[in-house]
XYZ file of C-alpha atoms in Angstrom:
661
model
C 0.356 -0.010 -0.110
C 0.970 3.730 0.014
C 1.403 6.191 -2.705
C 2.867 5.010 -6.127
C 6.660 5.346 -5.791
C 7.467 4.789 -9.398
C 9.476 7.840 -10.800
C 7.805 9.727 -13.735
C 10.610 9.707 -15.766
C 10.421 6.163 -16.551
C 10.919 3.641 -14.270
C 8.433 1.517 -12.127
C 11.770 -1.102 -10.996
C 14.425 -0.354 -9.259
C 18.115 -0.479 -10.397
C 19.973 -0.496 -14.001
C 18.107 -1.550 -17.532
C 19.416 -2.673 -20.230
C 16.935 -3.146 -23.921
C 19.113 -6.376 -25.093
C 17.602 -9.744 -24.059
C 20.911 -10.904 -23.094
C 20.875 -12.841 -20.359
C 17.430 -11.057 -18.849
C 14.978 -13.869 -19.602
C 16.368 -16.603 -16.770
C 16.867 -13.827 -14.390
C 13.063 -12.893 -15.067
C 11.679 -16.203 -14.337
C 13.053 -15.680 -10.823
C 11.313 -12.464 -10.020
C 8.203 -13.562 -11.525
C 7.702 -16.463 -8.864
C 6.868 -13.386 -6.619
C 3.788 -13.026 -8.243
C 2.358 -16.358 -7.426
C 2.718 -14.911 -3.243
C 0.555 -11.916 -4.489
C -2.365 -14.439 -5.844
C -1.994 -16.169 -2.768
C -4.070 -13.096 -1.404
C -6.910 -12.982 -4.240
C -9.814 -14.256 -1.997
C -10.703 -18.070 -2.751
C -14.744 -17.067 -4.878
C -11.689 -16.401 -7.483
C -10.948 -19.880 -7.901
C -8.126 -22.419 -6.254
C -4.902 -20.604 -5.336
C -1.589 -21.905 -4.130
C 0.400 -24.302 -6.070
C -0.895 -27.682 -6.989
C -4.389 -26.833 -5.776
C -7.240 -28.365 -8.315
C -10.481 -30.334 -8.132
C -12.263 -33.055 -9.218
C -15.656 -33.798 -10.857
C -16.693 -36.407 -12.865
C -20.002 -38.126 -14.781
C -21.107 -41.260 -15.930
C -24.387 -42.003 -18.359
C -27.532 -44.124 -17.261
C -25.741 -46.823 -19.613
C -23.483 -47.435 -17.063
C -24.581 -47.190 -13.845
C -26.518 -48.922 -11.693
C -29.804 -46.677 -11.437
C -29.582 -47.075 -15.011
C -29.121 -42.447 -14.935
C -26.442 -40.358 -14.238
C -24.463 -39.750 -11.450
C -22.780 -36.478 -10.898
C -19.516 -36.235 -8.531
C -17.707 -32.736 -7.641
C -14.801 -32.096 -4.628
C -13.928 -28.751 -5.135
C -10.054 -28.438 -3.748
C -9.209 -24.596 -1.902
C -7.626 -24.163 0.982
C -8.896 -25.367 4.751
C -10.706 -22.390 5.966
C -13.033 -21.953 9.550
C -15.903 -21.344 8.641
C -15.862 -23.405 5.106
C -16.434 -21.217 1.868
C -19.391 -23.462 1.522
C -22.351 -23.027 2.568
C -25.497 -25.587 1.743
C -28.459 -24.348 0.818
C -31.624 -24.895 -1.477
C -33.848 -22.046 -2.672
C -37.041 -22.988 -3.493
C -39.725 -20.232 -4.627
C -43.018 -20.659 -3.023
C -44.593 -20.886 -6.291
C -42.034 -21.567 -9.395
C -42.455 -19.350 -12.151
C -41.671 -16.570 -14.622
C -41.147 -14.730 -11.819
C -39.450 -16.723 -9.160
C -37.775 -19.707 -11.829
C -35.882 -21.284 -7.974
C -36.516 -24.938 -7.132
C -32.172 -25.634 -6.453
C -30.335 -26.747 -3.870
C -26.640 -27.615 -3.509
C -23.459 -25.041 -2.073
C -23.048 -20.991 -2.257
C -20.993 -18.786 -0.508
C -22.129 -17.371 2.495
C -24.727 -13.902 1.753
C -25.498 -15.384 -2.019
C -28.797 -16.236 -2.711
C -28.025 -18.336 -6.003
C -26.259 -21.861 -5.758
C -22.904 -22.258 -7.055
C -22.695 -25.577 -7.252
C -25.575 -28.154 -7.360
C -28.729 -29.460 -8.800
C -31.989 -28.524 -9.516
C -35.462 -30.394 -10.257
C -34.240 -31.308 -14.151
C -30.239 -30.712 -14.111
C -26.997 -31.055 -11.949
C -23.369 -29.493 -12.540
C -20.511 -29.201 -10.815
C -17.145 -26.873 -11.197
C -12.980 -27.283 -12.380
C -10.246 -25.550 -12.661
C -9.564 -24.761 -16.277
C -6.696 -23.174 -15.682
C -7.043 -20.470 -18.775
C -4.298 -18.479 -19.158
C -6.146 -15.382 -17.893
C -3.618 -12.144 -17.089
C -0.856 -10.861 -18.471
C 1.420 -8.677 -17.745
C 2.349 -5.204 -19.979
C 5.917 -3.148 -20.084
C 5.063 0.519 -20.111
C 7.829 3.470 -20.763
C 6.415 6.592 -18.562
C 7.489 10.089 -18.935
C 6.078 12.800 -16.547
C 2.893 11.626 -16.541
C 2.349 9.987 -19.418
C 3.060 6.430 -21.068
C 4.680 5.923 -24.820
C 1.963 3.975 -26.620
C 1.857 3.309 -30.440
C 4.612 6.426 -30.831
C 2.398 8.968 -28.850
C 2.146 10.016 -25.154
C -0.638 9.564 -23.503
C -1.082 10.917 -20.016
C -2.233 7.973 -17.484
C -5.285 8.210 -15.572
C -4.484 8.425 -11.301
C -7.555 7.623 -9.164
C -7.291 7.748 -4.932
C -8.576 5.085 -2.884
C -8.681 5.127 0.373
C -9.338 1.564 2.470
C -10.948 2.270 5.667
C -8.725 0.066 8.963
C -10.198 -1.097 11.442
C -8.790 0.518 14.684
C -6.559 2.832 13.114
C -6.702 6.030 10.396
C -7.929 5.378 7.099
C -4.618 4.846 4.573
C -5.216 6.505 0.766
C -3.489 4.746 -2.021
C -2.832 6.144 -5.588
C -3.736 4.128 -8.293
C -2.238 5.146 -12.192
C -3.025 3.026 -14.777
C -2.773 2.497 -18.612
C -4.919 1.432 -21.552
C -3.764 -1.735 -20.135
C -4.815 -1.949 -16.583
C -3.885 -0.832 -13.242
C 0.766 -0.313 -12.585
C 1.449 -2.881 -9.501
C 5.057 -2.233 -10.233
C 4.121 0.860 -7.437
C 2.828 -2.035 -5.191
C 5.206 -5.249 -5.904
C 8.433 -5.384 -5.352
C 8.625 -8.115 -7.516
C 6.915 -6.349 -10.684
C 9.714 -3.287 -10.156
C 12.804 -5.961 -10.227
C 10.622 -7.792 -13.292
C 10.145 -4.353 -15.252
C 14.431 -3.886 -14.981
C 14.691 -7.680 -16.090
C 12.104 -8.237 -18.929
C 13.898 -9.700 -22.450
C 12.417 -6.827 -25.418
C 13.682 -6.513 -28.572
C 15.931 -4.059 -30.188
C 14.148 -0.432 -31.195
C 12.558 -0.798 -27.544
C 12.632 2.446 -25.591
C 15.289 3.203 -23.273
C 14.578 1.318 -20.272
C 16.292 3.993 -17.722
C 15.964 2.663 -14.413
C 13.479 0.332 -15.546
C 9.908 -0.261 -17.196
C 7.333 0.157 -14.973
C 4.445 -3.203 -15.315
C 0.705 -2.971 -15.961
C -1.813 -5.677 -15.265
C -4.470 -7.389 -17.639
C -6.984 -9.403 -16.045
C -10.421 -10.548 -17.338
C -11.360 -10.124 -13.506
C -10.569 -6.318 -13.299
C -13.661 -6.039 -15.646
C -17.109 -5.963 -15.662
C -19.102 -9.046 -16.617
C -22.108 -10.735 -15.827
C -20.957 -13.582 -14.163
C -23.780 -13.689 -11.368
C -26.198 -13.661 -13.230
C -24.828 -16.895 -15.360
C -25.369 -18.059 -11.813
C -29.206 -17.302 -11.738
C -29.243 -18.927 -15.504
C -27.887 -22.020 -13.872
C -29.998 -22.781 -11.434
C -33.374 -22.252 -13.637
C -31.480 -24.259 -17.218
C -33.727 -27.264 -17.468
C -31.739 -29.045 -20.369
C -27.957 -28.883 -22.004
C -28.976 -26.139 -24.475
C -30.240 -23.320 -21.455
C -26.973 -24.927 -19.757
C -24.815 -23.437 -21.976
C -26.717 -20.330 -22.838
C -25.853 -19.649 -18.828
C -22.324 -20.102 -19.041
C -22.099 -18.185 -21.730
C -22.208 -15.755 -19.294
C -20.096 -17.236 -17.176
C -16.773 -14.800 -17.518
C -14.546 -15.468 -14.107
C -12.684 -17.623 -12.955
C -13.105 -19.754 -15.899
C -14.183 -23.003 -15.086
C -14.386 -27.117 -16.706
C -18.765 -27.265 -16.106
C -19.904 -30.567 -15.765
C -23.592 -31.342 -16.550
C -26.401 -34.413 -16.408
C -30.074 -33.849 -15.853
C -33.412 -36.624 -15.388
C -33.453 -37.084 -19.422
C -30.451 -39.139 -19.234
C -28.109 -36.983 -21.194
C -24.124 -35.975 -20.047
C -22.199 -32.902 -20.887
C -19.086 -30.460 -20.467
C -18.925 -26.946 -21.706
C -15.815 -24.638 -20.925
C -16.986 -21.084 -20.483
C -14.799 -18.009 -19.350
C -14.257 -14.647 -20.957
C -10.397 -16.160 -22.859
C -8.680 -13.265 -24.592
C -7.461 -13.440 -27.779
C -3.752 -11.903 -28.341
C -2.604 -9.977 -30.705
C 1.427 -10.583 -30.585
C 2.970 -12.658 -27.693
C 1.540 -15.613 -25.943
C 1.227 -14.311 -22.037
C 4.728 -16.077 -21.061
C 6.646 -13.333 -20.084
C 5.735 -9.428 -19.843
C 4.226 -7.744 -23.153
C 4.972 -4.369 -24.756
C 2.977 -2.130 -23.725
C 4.226 0.780 -25.946
C 2.895 -1.569 -29.016
C -1.098 -2.028 -29.690
C -0.178 -5.628 -31.967
C 0.552 -6.484 -28.142
C -3.472 -5.844 -27.531
C -6.020 -8.319 -27.056
C -8.203 -8.929 -30.084
C -11.302 -10.427 -28.239
C -12.675 -13.092 -26.296
C -12.343 -16.973 -27.813
C -16.122 -17.220 -29.338
C -18.343 -19.040 -27.032
C -19.233 -21.612 -29.911
C -15.434 -22.333 -30.236
C -14.564 -23.461 -26.482
C -14.177 -27.032 -25.590
C -17.779 -28.692 -24.702
C -18.942 -32.027 -24.861
C -22.470 -33.826 -25.207
C -23.464 -37.481 -24.491
C -19.784 -39.152 -26.106
C -20.000 -42.490 -27.209
C -17.554 -43.741 -23.971
C -20.140 -42.644 -21.536
C -18.188 -40.498 -18.708
C -16.780 -37.021 -18.907
C -13.733 -36.689 -16.475
C -11.780 -32.354 -15.789
C -9.746 -32.872 -12.888
C -7.474 -30.308 -14.021
C -6.659 -31.904 -16.534
C -5.493 -30.753 -20.682
C -9.363 -30.555 -22.291
C -7.789 -29.876 -25.750
C -5.367 -31.148 -28.258
C -2.665 -27.768 -28.472
C -2.011 -29.211 -31.409
C -5.073 -29.440 -33.140
C -6.947 -26.260 -31.092
C -7.097 -22.909 -33.191
C -7.071 -20.946 -30.041
C -4.371 -20.601 -27.094
C -5.687 -21.695 -23.873
C -2.832 -22.770 -21.913
C 0.336 -24.572 -21.213
C -0.712 -25.398 -17.758
C -2.926 -28.107 -17.602
C -2.166 -30.522 -14.885
C -0.102 -33.352 -15.187
C -3.352 -35.876 -15.383
C -2.249 -38.099 -12.652
C -5.645 -37.795 -10.697
C -7.925 -37.034 -14.035
C -6.077 -40.682 -15.360
C -6.585 -43.014 -11.827
C -10.334 -41.716 -12.284
C -10.731 -42.946 -15.453
C -9.194 -46.227 -15.008
C -11.585 -46.693 -11.815
C -14.150 -46.234 -13.658
C -12.879 -48.293 -17.095
C -11.858 -50.842 -14.197
C -15.560 -51.237 -13.294
C -17.881 -50.728 -15.810
C -14.998 -53.546 -18.144
C -17.105 -56.535 -18.812
C -20.445 -55.112 -18.435
C -20.257 -53.929 -14.976
C -22.027 -50.895 -13.714
C -22.086 -48.218 -10.929
C -23.495 -47.498 -8.119
C -23.375 -44.179 -6.207
C -21.214 -46.293 -3.662
C -18.813 -46.915 -6.082
C -18.693 -42.979 -6.840
C -18.439 -42.672 -2.571
C -15.075 -44.896 -3.276
C -13.532 -42.698 -6.098
C -13.891 -39.422 -3.945
C -12.446 -41.418 -0.912
C -9.514 -43.652 -3.488
C -5.894 -42.297 -1.406
C -3.713 -44.636 -4.954
C -0.905 -42.954 -4.839
C 0.377 -42.733 -8.732
C 4.398 -41.638 -8.217
C 4.587 -44.564 -4.935
C 3.810 -47.159 -8.307
C 7.049 -45.791 -9.912
C 9.249 -45.287 -7.608
C 8.847 -47.705 -4.645
C 10.407 -50.446 -7.185
C 13.469 -48.463 -7.189
C 13.925 -48.401 -3.340
C 13.067 -51.917 -3.299
C 16.016 -52.840 -5.657
C 18.805 -50.782 -3.569
C 20.999 -53.156 -1.301
C 20.899 -51.401 2.697
C 22.884 -52.587 5.027
C 22.146 -50.862 7.804
C 18.944 -53.132 9.718
C 17.745 -49.916 11.100
C 17.206 -48.324 8.132
C 16.485 -51.983 6.091
C 13.619 -52.256 8.768
C 11.898 -48.727 6.913
C 12.495 -50.447 3.517
C 10.606 -53.074 4.714
C 7.435 -51.246 5.270
C 7.471 -50.511 1.573
C 7.444 -54.478 0.763
C 3.510 -55.562 -0.283
C 3.020 -52.175 0.333
C -0.541 -51.543 -1.807
C 0.474 -47.598 -2.527
C -2.959 -46.133 -0.426
C -2.233 -43.802 1.772
C -4.564 -44.819 4.731
C -3.769 -42.585 7.958
C -3.459 -45.551 9.529
C -0.743 -46.921 7.135
C 2.616 -47.150 8.092
C 4.245 -47.349 4.463
C 2.326 -44.024 3.545
C 4.513 -42.434 6.449
C 8.118 -43.421 5.290
C 6.922 -43.246 1.501
C 6.419 -39.268 1.866
C 9.334 -38.746 3.872
C 11.532 -40.485 1.590
C 9.542 -38.544 -1.574
C 10.445 -35.606 0.472
C 14.141 -36.270 1.212
C 14.257 -37.197 -2.538
C 12.873 -33.491 -4.082
C 15.000 -32.236 -1.387
C 18.692 -34.048 -2.070
C 18.183 -33.653 -5.693
C 15.794 -30.254 -6.210
C 15.593 -28.227 -3.049
C 19.358 -26.682 -2.411
C 19.577 -26.416 -6.407
C 16.453 -23.913 -6.972
C 16.512 -19.768 -6.372
C 16.071 -18.417 -3.037
C 12.982 -17.058 -4.445
C 11.111 -20.569 -4.531
C 13.269 -21.911 -1.624
C 11.482 -21.858 2.205
C 11.679 -18.630 3.628
C 14.300 -19.459 6.612
C 16.127 -22.219 4.825
C 19.546 -20.612 3.765
C 22.500 -21.791 1.676
C 26.476 -21.358 1.648
C 26.543 -20.016 -2.426
C 28.497 -18.586 -4.721
C 27.611 -14.921 -4.445
C 25.395 -13.702 -8.045
C 27.704 -11.200 -8.479
C 30.209 -13.336 -10.866
C 32.286 -10.685 -11.613
C 34.656 -10.657 -8.240
C 37.622 -13.202 -7.395
C 36.641 -16.800 -7.195
C 38.354 -17.353 -3.694
C 38.452 -15.565 -1.154
C 42.819 -14.272 0.375
C 42.675 -17.766 1.863
C 42.443 -19.674 -1.342
C 38.769 -20.781 0.153
C 36.166 -20.516 -2.221
C 33.547 -17.063 -2.044
C 30.321 -17.373 -0.699
C 27.623 -15.486 0.794
C 24.420 -17.148 2.941
C 21.389 -16.490 0.481
C 17.937 -17.265 2.392
C 14.700 -18.323 1.075
C 11.716 -16.708 0.769
C 8.600 -18.353 0.400
C 6.387 -19.201 3.227
C 6.262 -22.869 3.094
C 3.295 -24.193 1.795
C 3.984 -22.018 -1.498
C 7.586 -22.986 -2.066
C 9.006 -25.542 -4.546
C 9.760 -28.083 -4.642
C 6.127 -29.336 -4.071
C 5.913 -32.625 -4.612
C 2.805 -32.350 -6.858
C 2.371 -34.033 -10.711
C 4.881 -31.623 -12.179
C 7.420 -33.409 -10.004
C 5.792 -36.390 -10.564
C 6.654 -36.204 -13.582
C 10.209 -34.803 -13.394
C 11.154 -37.805 -10.943
C 9.767 -40.094 -13.256
C 12.031 -39.470 -16.695
C 14.880 -38.628 -14.630
C 14.764 -42.314 -12.856
C 15.605 -43.869 -16.434
C 18.840 -41.339 -16.190
C 21.181 -42.748 -12.985
C 23.687 -40.942 -14.020
C 21.608 -37.524 -14.249
C 24.219 -34.335 -12.763
C 20.251 -33.863 -10.722
C 21.467 -36.643 -8.576
C 24.327 -35.426 -7.205
C 23.681 -33.974 -3.590
C 26.619 -32.686 -1.423
C 26.829 -33.868 2.515
C 27.175 -33.135 5.489
C 28.639 -34.856 8.912
C 25.640 -37.276 8.806
C 24.701 -37.560 5.560
C 27.086 -38.585 2.956
C 27.258 -36.823 -0.218
C 25.645 -38.921 -3.155
C 26.764 -39.656 -7.396
C 24.343 -41.164 -8.628
C 20.599 -42.131 -8.408
C 20.949 -45.039 -6.304
C 23.112 -43.288 -3.626
C 20.815 -40.875 -3.780
C 17.990 -42.811 -3.352
C 19.498 -44.553 -0.737
C 20.456 -41.122 1.342
C 16.744 -39.987 0.828
C 16.055 -43.991 2.886
C 18.106 -43.139 5.405
C 17.185 -39.501 6.122
C 13.632 -40.711 5.821
C 14.029 -43.324 8.501
C 15.855 -40.734 10.588
C 13.512 -37.891 10.417
C 9.898 -39.915 11.375
C 12.089 -41.928 13.970
C 12.601 -38.233 15.405
C 9.113 -37.616 14.538
C 7.057 -40.874 15.075
C 9.616 -42.493 17.654
C 11.917 -45.873 17.412
C 9.546 -48.565 17.213
C 7.569 -48.705 13.323
C 5.450 -50.536 14.582
C 3.656 -47.462 15.972
C 4.378 -45.312 13.098
C 1.332 -44.124 10.884
C 0.810 -41.694 7.796
C -1.764 -39.491 9.317
C 0.069 -38.415 13.017
C 2.429 -36.509 9.334
C -0.324 -35.726 8.031
C -2.661 -33.565 9.670
C -5.190 -30.967 9.596
C -5.146 -27.918 11.540
C -8.272 -25.487 10.815
C -7.246 -21.914 11.091
C -10.885 -19.285 11.806
C -9.225 -16.764 8.806
C -9.753 -13.830 11.885
C -8.389 -14.266 15.491
C -8.175 -17.474 14.786
C -4.472 -16.210 12.305
C -3.472 -13.702 14.439
C -5.269 -13.043 17.521
C -4.072 -13.320 21.188
C -3.178 -17.544 22.078
C -6.382 -17.508 24.072
C -8.324 -16.520 21.755
C -6.807 -18.518 18.992
C -7.694 -21.877 21.030
C -11.245 -21.049 21.457
C -11.744 -19.897 17.277
C -9.961 -22.700 15.508
C -10.267 -26.295 15.559
C -8.063 -29.819 14.795
C -5.395 -31.216 14.331
C -7.205 -34.419 13.011
C -5.108 -36.950 11.037
C -5.615 -37.771 7.426
C -5.750 -40.005 5.107
C -4.631 -39.351 1.083
C -2.331 -36.823 -0.203
C -0.838 -34.824 -2.887
C -2.273 -36.047 -6.309
C -4.193 -38.398 -5.159
C -7.967 -38.338 -6.469
C -8.791 -37.885 -2.296
C -6.390 -34.636 -2.597
C -5.609 -33.371 1.034
C -2.738 -31.857 -1.121
C 0.670 -30.987 1.323
C 3.764 -28.875 0.113
C 6.749 -31.083 0.506
C 9.712 -27.921 0.562
C 7.442 -27.294 3.620
C 6.420 -30.794 5.570
C 3.496 -33.066 6.205
C 0.565 -30.355 7.226
C -2.522 -30.578 5.338
C -2.542 -27.606 2.915
C -4.968 -27.911 0.733
C -8.015 -30.046 1.103
C -11.799 -31.179 -0.484
C -13.359 -28.552 0.279
C -16.678 -29.935 0.122
C -17.967 -33.495 -1.645
C -20.914 -34.023 -3.234
C -22.426 -37.016 -5.271
C -26.057 -36.618 -7.342
C -28.468 -39.341 -8.415
C -30.289 -38.049 -11.070
C -32.203 -40.978 -10.853
C -33.667 -39.889 -7.284
C -32.581 -37.136 -5.943
C -33.305 -37.631 -2.384
C -30.607 -40.660 -2.754
C -27.948 -38.077 -2.973
C -25.418 -37.368 -0.467
C -23.188 -34.179 0.455
C -20.776 -33.571 2.880
C -18.803 -29.540 3.972
C -15.676 -29.535 5.605
C -16.724 -27.819 8.304
C -20.613 -26.868 9.324
C -23.038 -24.464 8.865
C -22.263 -22.090 11.530
C -19.065 -19.329 11.727
C -19.647 -18.903 15.750
C -17.385 -20.925 17.325
C -19.754 -22.083 19.963
C -22.607 -22.788 18.065
C -23.749 -27.286 17.321
C -22.658 -26.225 13.870
C -19.189 -24.563 13.803
C -17.272 -27.910 12.949
C -19.822 -30.547 13.189
C -19.240 -32.434 9.990
C -15.569 -31.862 10.175
C -15.321 -35.665 11.420
C -17.443 -36.943 9.023
C -15.630 -35.432 6.811
C -12.154 -36.558 7.795
C -13.491 -40.158 8.036
C -15.053 -40.593 4.584
C -18.544 -40.114 5.779
C -21.379 -38.318 3.596
C -24.778 -36.457 5.056
C -27.986 -37.878 3.392
C -29.400 -34.544 0.517
C -32.868 -34.233 0.274
C -34.746 -32.729 -2.138
C -38.392 -33.684 -2.331
C -40.956 -31.770 0.315
C -41.565 -34.753 1.790
C -38.543 -36.082 2.557
C -37.231 -32.680 3.921
C -39.987 -32.380 6.422
C -39.052 -35.756 7.587
C -36.093 -34.756 8.014
C -36.263 -31.279 9.460
C -34.929 -30.673 12.763
C -35.255 -27.150 13.308
C -37.269 -24.280 11.527
C -36.438 -20.321 11.433
C -39.086 -18.121 9.566
C -37.971 -14.406 9.319
C -41.738 -12.450 8.986
C -41.800 -8.988 7.446
């Protein structure tokens, strides 16, 4: 916050700049890593945030279900919140008609009357994150209250905003904007650095002390997204569903569909830009309108599907298009498909040879704990000869392990500890400080390579360099991108990535097997420290715990207040990029950093047989009976009935509140 700090003679960054591309891309990459820290502060209303967070949804045609009608499942993955982001609600008009069309139930946000995810009397729908690239950074050449645009100096706009501060004086900030959007380098040191380092082509205006950096993002532009929610609530068929999706601008989601007529479908909505020059990978040249957005991908040309021959649709943040064939750029930053492939495998295994999928099968799929990377890595770990009987005892836990990650599993605890140490030894100490854990300090060669390589005593010249990221957003986080990296490197046993330095207790490694042995040793000692010497008492849940922190004084209030507001810990099953995606960041520890924020399975044959569960409860009051009354059920993989018909609702009702004029 505070006043704009950019010097209007052309900055937005700090330090000397250059208009040459040479070697600047690498430096920029580490500076842009800081953008993730800024995005961590965006409300979850705008979509999942944080490394690796995704969601699952799938729908199965009645041809393959025991009910003869579609079944639809959804579990969005978000950081754990208390109260939960979701609020379970039914919205029913007394007389359903054109003036009051709502007969709908599902999950919504507190205070919003429409249902975001759920079903009405005719259709059901679910959301997952599409992950489309809908924001771009622009370099701006500022000078004397103007910015350069197609050879002309145009005055930038300036407005002042007042931020009311509880218990303090209001703060006034100045926002400067160009045609591309607000200048965020006024607010961000990372963006000021990006303005210094971003590569530009020959002929770019003189960088001076650094370009300013502006942001264009679809969420900053007016849209009809809320209208789309209400249209979804009233839609009666796939045509009306797609029409509702037309207005769903932000965030860009995968919308999954099923109806009581037996149809299933998919639509990617969203306002997704069509770019001029450039692909959004690096900051664009704000002084050249050729880099402007030229419009939006037409709705009819966004990915969609209706009653596919295979009989099911799965969306779990994987690529939904063939990037080589699709005429528009959505993103290159897809999930690698670990969860989506596992869900498809579970579906195919069930329907092979004429099998049918039941409601219980759908629930079991949502709770599937399988670690797909363990299936690849464990055979390599078991081939290593371990002489030390103390380490060998832990290695034996992996023999015969079925790769599931139940909270009671000792094998899952040991494997995940080994995985964390593999990542730390092979990659963690080799990554730039901008993506390492805050406070994790290393002795490294100074960034200024122009000085002498040795000090006066002939020793290597080193400086202390400390990480800058919070533990739950640092790298290597251990998600499916790292699955892919390690999967490839396992076939290259002599790769330089397997070389690591040692210390007084842990030897260095020269190849893959030495590093894997080193990881197994350190994992054994770490778990001995955390869980005790007796491996029969180890369990994954004792490491992998969920803490629910109240989003107000639960985060930074006095200890006694935090104790009143916060809940936990709970020992949790699941893991990183399992279908039951109780995520954790391997760079920071084993604690749960994101969760299935709710789970639901909709039965289109009989809505009264649908089930749902919320992460916490339906109240934000710490001493209310419904503050966290669903959490134990959620932890244990249980669901609650989701009744729909008037008769079922009346029978299940325990309390009624009437708001009378």
